[in-house]
Short mmCIF file of N, CA and C in Angstrom, two decimals:
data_model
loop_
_atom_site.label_atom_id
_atom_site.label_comp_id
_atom_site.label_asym_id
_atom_site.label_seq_id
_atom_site.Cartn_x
_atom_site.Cartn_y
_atom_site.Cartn_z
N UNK A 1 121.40 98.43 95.91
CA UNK A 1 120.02 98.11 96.19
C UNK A 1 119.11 99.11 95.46
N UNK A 2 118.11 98.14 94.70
CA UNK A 2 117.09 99.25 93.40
C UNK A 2 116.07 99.53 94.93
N UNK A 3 115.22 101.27 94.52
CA UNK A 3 113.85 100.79 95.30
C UNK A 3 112.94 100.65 93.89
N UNK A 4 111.64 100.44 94.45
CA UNK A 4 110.47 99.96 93.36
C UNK A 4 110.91 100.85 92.08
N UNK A 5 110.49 101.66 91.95
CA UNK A 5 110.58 102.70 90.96
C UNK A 5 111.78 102.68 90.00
N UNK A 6 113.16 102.26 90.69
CA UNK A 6 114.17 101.85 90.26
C UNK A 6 113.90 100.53 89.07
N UNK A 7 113.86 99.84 89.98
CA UNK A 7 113.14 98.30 89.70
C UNK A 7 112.64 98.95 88.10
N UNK A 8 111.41 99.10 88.70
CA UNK A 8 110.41 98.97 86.96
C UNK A 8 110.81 99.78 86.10
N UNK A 9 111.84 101.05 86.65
CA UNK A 9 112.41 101.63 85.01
C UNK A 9 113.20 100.86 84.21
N UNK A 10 114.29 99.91 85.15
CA UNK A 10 115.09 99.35 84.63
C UNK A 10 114.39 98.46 83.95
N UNK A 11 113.22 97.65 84.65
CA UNK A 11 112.74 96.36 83.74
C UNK A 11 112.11 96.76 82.43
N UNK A 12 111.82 98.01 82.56
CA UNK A 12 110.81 98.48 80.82
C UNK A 12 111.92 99.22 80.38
N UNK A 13 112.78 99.77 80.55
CA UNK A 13 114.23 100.10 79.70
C UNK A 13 115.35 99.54 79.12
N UNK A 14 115.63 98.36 80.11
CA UNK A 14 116.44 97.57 80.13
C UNK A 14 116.38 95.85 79.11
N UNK A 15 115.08 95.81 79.70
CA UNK A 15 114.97 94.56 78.95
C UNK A 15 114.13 94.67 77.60
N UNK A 16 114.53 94.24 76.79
CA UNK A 16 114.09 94.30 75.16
C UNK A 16 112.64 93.81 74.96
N UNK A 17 111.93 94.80 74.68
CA UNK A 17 110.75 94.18 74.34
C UNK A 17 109.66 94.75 75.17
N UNK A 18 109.88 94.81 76.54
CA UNK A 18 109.26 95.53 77.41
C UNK A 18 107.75 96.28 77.39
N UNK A 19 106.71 95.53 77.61
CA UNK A 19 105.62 97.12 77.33
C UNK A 19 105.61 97.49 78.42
N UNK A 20 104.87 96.80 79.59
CA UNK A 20 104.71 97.42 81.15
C UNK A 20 105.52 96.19 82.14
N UNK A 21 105.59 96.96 83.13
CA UNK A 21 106.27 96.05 84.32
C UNK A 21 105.19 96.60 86.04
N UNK A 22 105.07 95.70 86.71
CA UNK A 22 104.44 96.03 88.10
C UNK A 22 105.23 95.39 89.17
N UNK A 23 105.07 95.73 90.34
CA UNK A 23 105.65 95.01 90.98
C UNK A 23 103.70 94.83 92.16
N UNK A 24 103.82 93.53 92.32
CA UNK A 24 102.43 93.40 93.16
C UNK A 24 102.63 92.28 94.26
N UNK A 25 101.71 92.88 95.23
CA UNK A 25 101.35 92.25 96.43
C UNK A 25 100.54 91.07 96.30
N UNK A 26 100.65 89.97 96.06
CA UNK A 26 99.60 88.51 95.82
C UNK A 26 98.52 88.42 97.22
N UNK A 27 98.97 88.60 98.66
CA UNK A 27 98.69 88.61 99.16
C UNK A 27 97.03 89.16 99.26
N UNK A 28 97.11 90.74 98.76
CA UNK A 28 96.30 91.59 98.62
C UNK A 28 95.76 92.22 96.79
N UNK A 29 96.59 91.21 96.12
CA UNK A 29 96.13 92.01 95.00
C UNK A 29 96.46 93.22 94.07
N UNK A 30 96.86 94.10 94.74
CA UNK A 30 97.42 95.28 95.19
C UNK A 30 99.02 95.88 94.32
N UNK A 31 98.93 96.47 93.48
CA UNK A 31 100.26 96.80 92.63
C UNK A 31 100.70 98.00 93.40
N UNK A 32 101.64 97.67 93.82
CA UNK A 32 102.34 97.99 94.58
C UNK A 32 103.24 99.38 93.62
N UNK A 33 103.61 99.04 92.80
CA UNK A 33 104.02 100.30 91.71
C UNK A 33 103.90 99.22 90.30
N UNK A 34 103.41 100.35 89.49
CA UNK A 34 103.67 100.20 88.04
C UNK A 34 104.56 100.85 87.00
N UNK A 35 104.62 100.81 85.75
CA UNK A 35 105.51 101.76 84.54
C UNK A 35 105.23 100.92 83.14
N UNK A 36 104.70 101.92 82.28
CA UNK A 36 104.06 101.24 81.31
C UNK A 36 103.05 101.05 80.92
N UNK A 37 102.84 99.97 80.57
CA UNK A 37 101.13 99.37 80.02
C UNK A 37 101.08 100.13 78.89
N UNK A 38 99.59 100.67 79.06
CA UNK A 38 98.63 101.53 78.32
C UNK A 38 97.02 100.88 77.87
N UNK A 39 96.45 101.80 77.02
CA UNK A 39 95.27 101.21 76.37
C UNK A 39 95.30 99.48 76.44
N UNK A 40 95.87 99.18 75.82
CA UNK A 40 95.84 97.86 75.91
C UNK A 40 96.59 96.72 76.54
N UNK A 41 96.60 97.34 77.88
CA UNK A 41 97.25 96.39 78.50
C UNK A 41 97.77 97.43 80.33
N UNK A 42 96.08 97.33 80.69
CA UNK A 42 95.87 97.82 81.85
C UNK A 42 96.52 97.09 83.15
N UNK A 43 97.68 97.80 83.55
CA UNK A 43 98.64 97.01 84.96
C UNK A 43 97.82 96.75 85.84
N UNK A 44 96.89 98.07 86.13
CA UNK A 44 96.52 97.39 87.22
C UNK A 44 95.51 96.45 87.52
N UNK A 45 94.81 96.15 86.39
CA UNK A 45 93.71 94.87 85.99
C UNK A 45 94.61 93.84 86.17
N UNK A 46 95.90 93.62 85.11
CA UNK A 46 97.10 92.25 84.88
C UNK A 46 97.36 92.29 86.74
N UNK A 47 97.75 92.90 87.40
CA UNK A 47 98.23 92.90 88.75
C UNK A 47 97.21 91.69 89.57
N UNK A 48 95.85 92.39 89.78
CA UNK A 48 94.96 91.54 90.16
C UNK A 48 94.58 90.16 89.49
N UNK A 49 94.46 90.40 88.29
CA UNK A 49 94.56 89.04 87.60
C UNK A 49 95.57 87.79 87.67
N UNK A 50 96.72 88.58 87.54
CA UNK A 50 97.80 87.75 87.66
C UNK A 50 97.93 87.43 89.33
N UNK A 51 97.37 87.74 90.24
CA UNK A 51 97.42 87.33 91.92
C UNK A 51 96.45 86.16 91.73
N UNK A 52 95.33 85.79 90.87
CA UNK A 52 94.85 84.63 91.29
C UNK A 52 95.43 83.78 90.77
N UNK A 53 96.38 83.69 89.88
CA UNK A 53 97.74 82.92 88.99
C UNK A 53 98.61 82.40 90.11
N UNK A 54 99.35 83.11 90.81
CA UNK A 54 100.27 82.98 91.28
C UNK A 54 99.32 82.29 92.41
N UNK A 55 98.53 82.55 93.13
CA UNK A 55 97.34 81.82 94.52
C UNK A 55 96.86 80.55 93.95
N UNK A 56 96.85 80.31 92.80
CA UNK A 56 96.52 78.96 92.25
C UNK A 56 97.53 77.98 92.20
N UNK A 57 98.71 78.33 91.88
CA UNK A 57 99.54 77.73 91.47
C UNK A 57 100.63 77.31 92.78
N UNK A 58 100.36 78.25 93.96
CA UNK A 58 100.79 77.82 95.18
C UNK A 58 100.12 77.18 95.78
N UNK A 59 98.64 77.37 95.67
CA UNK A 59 97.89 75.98 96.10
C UNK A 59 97.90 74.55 95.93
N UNK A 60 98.08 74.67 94.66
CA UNK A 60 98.25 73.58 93.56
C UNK A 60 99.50 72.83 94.02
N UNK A 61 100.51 73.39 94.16
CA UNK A 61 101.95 73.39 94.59
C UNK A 61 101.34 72.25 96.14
N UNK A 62 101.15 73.18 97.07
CA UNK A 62 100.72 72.48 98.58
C UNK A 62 100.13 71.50 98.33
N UNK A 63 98.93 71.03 97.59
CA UNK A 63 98.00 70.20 97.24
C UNK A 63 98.69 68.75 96.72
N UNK A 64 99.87 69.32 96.07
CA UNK A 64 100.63 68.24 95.42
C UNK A 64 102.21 67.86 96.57
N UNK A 65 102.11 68.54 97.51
CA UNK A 65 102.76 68.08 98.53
C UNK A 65 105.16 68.56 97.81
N UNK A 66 104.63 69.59 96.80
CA UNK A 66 106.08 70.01 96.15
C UNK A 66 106.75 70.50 97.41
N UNK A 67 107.94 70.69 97.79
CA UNK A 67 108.31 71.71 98.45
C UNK A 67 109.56 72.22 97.40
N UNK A 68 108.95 72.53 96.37
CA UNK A 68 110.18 73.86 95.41
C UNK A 68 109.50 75.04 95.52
N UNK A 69 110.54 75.72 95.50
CA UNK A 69 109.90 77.45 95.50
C UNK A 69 109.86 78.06 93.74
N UNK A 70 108.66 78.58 93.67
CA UNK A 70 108.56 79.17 92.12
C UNK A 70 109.18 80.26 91.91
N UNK A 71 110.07 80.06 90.46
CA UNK A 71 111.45 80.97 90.32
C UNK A 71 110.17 81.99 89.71
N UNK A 72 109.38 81.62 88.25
CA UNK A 72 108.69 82.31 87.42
C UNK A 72 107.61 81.17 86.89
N UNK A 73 106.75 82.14 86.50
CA UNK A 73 106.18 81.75 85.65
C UNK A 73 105.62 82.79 84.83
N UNK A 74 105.21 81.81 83.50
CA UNK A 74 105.74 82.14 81.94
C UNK A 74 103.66 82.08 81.68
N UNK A 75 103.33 82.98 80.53
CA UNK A 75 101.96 82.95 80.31
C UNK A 75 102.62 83.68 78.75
N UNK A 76 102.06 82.50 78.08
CA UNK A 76 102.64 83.08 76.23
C UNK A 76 101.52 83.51 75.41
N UNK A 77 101.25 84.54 74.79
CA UNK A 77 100.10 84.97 74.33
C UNK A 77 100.43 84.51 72.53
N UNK A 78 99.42 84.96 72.11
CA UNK A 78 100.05 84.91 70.74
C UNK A 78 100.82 86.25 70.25
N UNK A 79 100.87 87.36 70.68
CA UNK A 79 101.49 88.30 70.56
C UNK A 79 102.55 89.18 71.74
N UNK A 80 102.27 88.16 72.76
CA UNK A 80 103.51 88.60 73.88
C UNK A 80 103.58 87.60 75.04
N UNK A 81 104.87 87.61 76.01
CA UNK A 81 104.77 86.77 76.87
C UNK A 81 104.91 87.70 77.99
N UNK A 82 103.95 87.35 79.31
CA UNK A 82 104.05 87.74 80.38
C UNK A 82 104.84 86.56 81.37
N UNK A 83 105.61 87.45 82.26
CA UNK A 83 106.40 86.83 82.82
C UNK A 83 105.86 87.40 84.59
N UNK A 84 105.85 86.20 85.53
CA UNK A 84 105.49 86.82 86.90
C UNK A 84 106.65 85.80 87.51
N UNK A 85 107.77 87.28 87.99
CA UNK A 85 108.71 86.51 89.36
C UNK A 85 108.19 86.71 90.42
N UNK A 86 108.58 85.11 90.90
CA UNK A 86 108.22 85.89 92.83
C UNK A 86 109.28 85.98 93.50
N UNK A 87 109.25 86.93 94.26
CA UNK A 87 110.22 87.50 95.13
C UNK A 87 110.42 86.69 95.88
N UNK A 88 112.10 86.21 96.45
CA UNK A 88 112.24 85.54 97.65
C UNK A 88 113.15 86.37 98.30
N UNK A 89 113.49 87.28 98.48
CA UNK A 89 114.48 88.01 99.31
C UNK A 89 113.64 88.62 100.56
N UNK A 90 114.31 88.60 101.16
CA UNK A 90 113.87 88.84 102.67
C UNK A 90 113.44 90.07 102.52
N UNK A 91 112.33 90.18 103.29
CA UNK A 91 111.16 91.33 103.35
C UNK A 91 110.37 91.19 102.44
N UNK A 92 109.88 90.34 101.22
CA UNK A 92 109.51 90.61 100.33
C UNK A 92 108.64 89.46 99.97
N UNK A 93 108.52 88.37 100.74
CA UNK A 93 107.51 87.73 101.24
C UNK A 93 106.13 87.97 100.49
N UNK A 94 105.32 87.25 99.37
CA UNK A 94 104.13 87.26 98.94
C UNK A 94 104.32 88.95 97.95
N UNK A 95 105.19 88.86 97.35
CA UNK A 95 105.18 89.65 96.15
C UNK A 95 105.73 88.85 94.87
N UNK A 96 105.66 89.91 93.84
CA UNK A 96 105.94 89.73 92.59
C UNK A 96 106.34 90.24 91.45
N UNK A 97 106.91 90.21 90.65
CA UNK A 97 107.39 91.14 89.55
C UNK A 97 106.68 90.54 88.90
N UNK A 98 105.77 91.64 87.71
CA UNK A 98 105.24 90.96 86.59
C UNK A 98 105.93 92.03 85.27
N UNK A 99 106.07 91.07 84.27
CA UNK A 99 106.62 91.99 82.85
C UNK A 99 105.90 91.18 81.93
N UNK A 100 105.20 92.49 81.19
CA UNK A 100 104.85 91.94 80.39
C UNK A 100 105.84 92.41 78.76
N UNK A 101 105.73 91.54 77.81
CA UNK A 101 107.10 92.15 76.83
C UNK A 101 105.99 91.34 75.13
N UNK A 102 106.74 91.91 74.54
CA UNK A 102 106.37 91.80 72.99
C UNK A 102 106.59 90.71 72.66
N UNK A 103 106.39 89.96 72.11
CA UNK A 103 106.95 88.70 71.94
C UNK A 103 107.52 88.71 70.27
N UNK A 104 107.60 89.49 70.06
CA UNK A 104 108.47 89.77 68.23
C UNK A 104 109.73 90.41 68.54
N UNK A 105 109.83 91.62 69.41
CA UNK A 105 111.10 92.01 69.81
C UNK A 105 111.37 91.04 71.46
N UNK A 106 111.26 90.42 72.23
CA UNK A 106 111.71 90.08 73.15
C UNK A 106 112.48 88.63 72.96
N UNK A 107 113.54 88.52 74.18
CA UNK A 107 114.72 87.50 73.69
C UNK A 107 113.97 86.94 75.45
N UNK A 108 113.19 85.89 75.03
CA UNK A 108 112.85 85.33 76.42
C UNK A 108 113.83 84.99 77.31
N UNK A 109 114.71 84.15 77.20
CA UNK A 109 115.71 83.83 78.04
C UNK A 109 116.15 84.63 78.79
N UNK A 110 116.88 86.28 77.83
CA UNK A 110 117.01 87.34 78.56
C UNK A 110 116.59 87.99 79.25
N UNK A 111 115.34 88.43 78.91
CA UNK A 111 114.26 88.86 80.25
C UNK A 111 114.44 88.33 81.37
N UNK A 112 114.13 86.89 81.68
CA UNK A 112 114.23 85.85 82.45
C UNK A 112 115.12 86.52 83.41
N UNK A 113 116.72 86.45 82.64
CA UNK A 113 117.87 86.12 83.13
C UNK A 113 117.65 87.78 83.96
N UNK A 114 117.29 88.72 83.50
CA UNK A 114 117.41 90.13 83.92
C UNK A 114 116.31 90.47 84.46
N UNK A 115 115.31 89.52 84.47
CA UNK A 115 114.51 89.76 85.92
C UNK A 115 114.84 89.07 87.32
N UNK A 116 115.58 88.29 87.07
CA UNK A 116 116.63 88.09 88.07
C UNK A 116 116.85 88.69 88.65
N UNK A 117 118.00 88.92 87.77
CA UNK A 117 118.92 90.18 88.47
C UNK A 117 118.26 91.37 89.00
N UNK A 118 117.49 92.11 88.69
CA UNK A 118 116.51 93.28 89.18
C UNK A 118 115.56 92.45 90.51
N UNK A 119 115.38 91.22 90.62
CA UNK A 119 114.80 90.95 91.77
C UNK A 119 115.79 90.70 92.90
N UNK A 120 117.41 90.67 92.85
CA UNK A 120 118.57 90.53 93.48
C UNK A 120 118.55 91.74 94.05
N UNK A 121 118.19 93.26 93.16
CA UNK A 121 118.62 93.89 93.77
C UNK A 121 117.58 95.07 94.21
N UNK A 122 116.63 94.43 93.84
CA UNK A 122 115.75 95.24 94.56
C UNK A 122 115.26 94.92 96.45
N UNK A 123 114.93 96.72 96.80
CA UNK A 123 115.01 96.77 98.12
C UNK A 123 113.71 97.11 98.72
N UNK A 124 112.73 96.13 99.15
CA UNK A 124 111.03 96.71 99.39
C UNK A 124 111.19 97.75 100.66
#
């Protein structure tokens, strides 16, 4: 079992491409921990930003009467893709992993597949 800190070294070390990783509260907005970013590409702005993403898209979800649970979702820039998992492991209820990665060095699939796994084993 990763805790947070665990979590986001591995996701900006581990996965190729990597600039910043957060882990955030949708509920509240609220980044819960970060690692990464920089100048251009402020976590804790993407954190809040990316909570009305994920609040839209569960609305949207209810509105349309789905009952699937969202593994990820994908936001492709022209120079990188951000990726926001939501957490379903117990305790962890209305969070999220967000990574954001390069999109010249990053192997999307892989990320994917290894934000997975880092959301398996992380412990809030």
């Amino acid at each position: 079992m990763a805790n947070v800190e665990l979590a986001l070294k591995e996701a900006t070390t581990m996965i190729e491409g990597a600039i910043g990783a957060a882990l955030v509260d949708y509920t509240s907005g609220m980044a819960l921990g970060t690692l990464g970013g920089g100048k251009d590409l402020d976590l804790t702005v993407a954190a809040a930003g990316n909570t009305d993403v994920v609040r839209a898209k569960v609305r949207t979800m209810e509105m349309l009467g789905l009952k699937e649970e969202i593994e990820d979702i994908l936001i492709t820039l022209g120079t990188q893709y951000h990726l926001i998992r939501l957490l379903r492991s117990r305790g962890s209820q209305g969070l999220f992993l967000y990574l954001a990665l390069d999109k010249q060095r990053a192997n999307l699939a892989m990320a994917r597949h290894q934000l997975k796994r880092i959301e398996s084993e992380l412990e809030v």
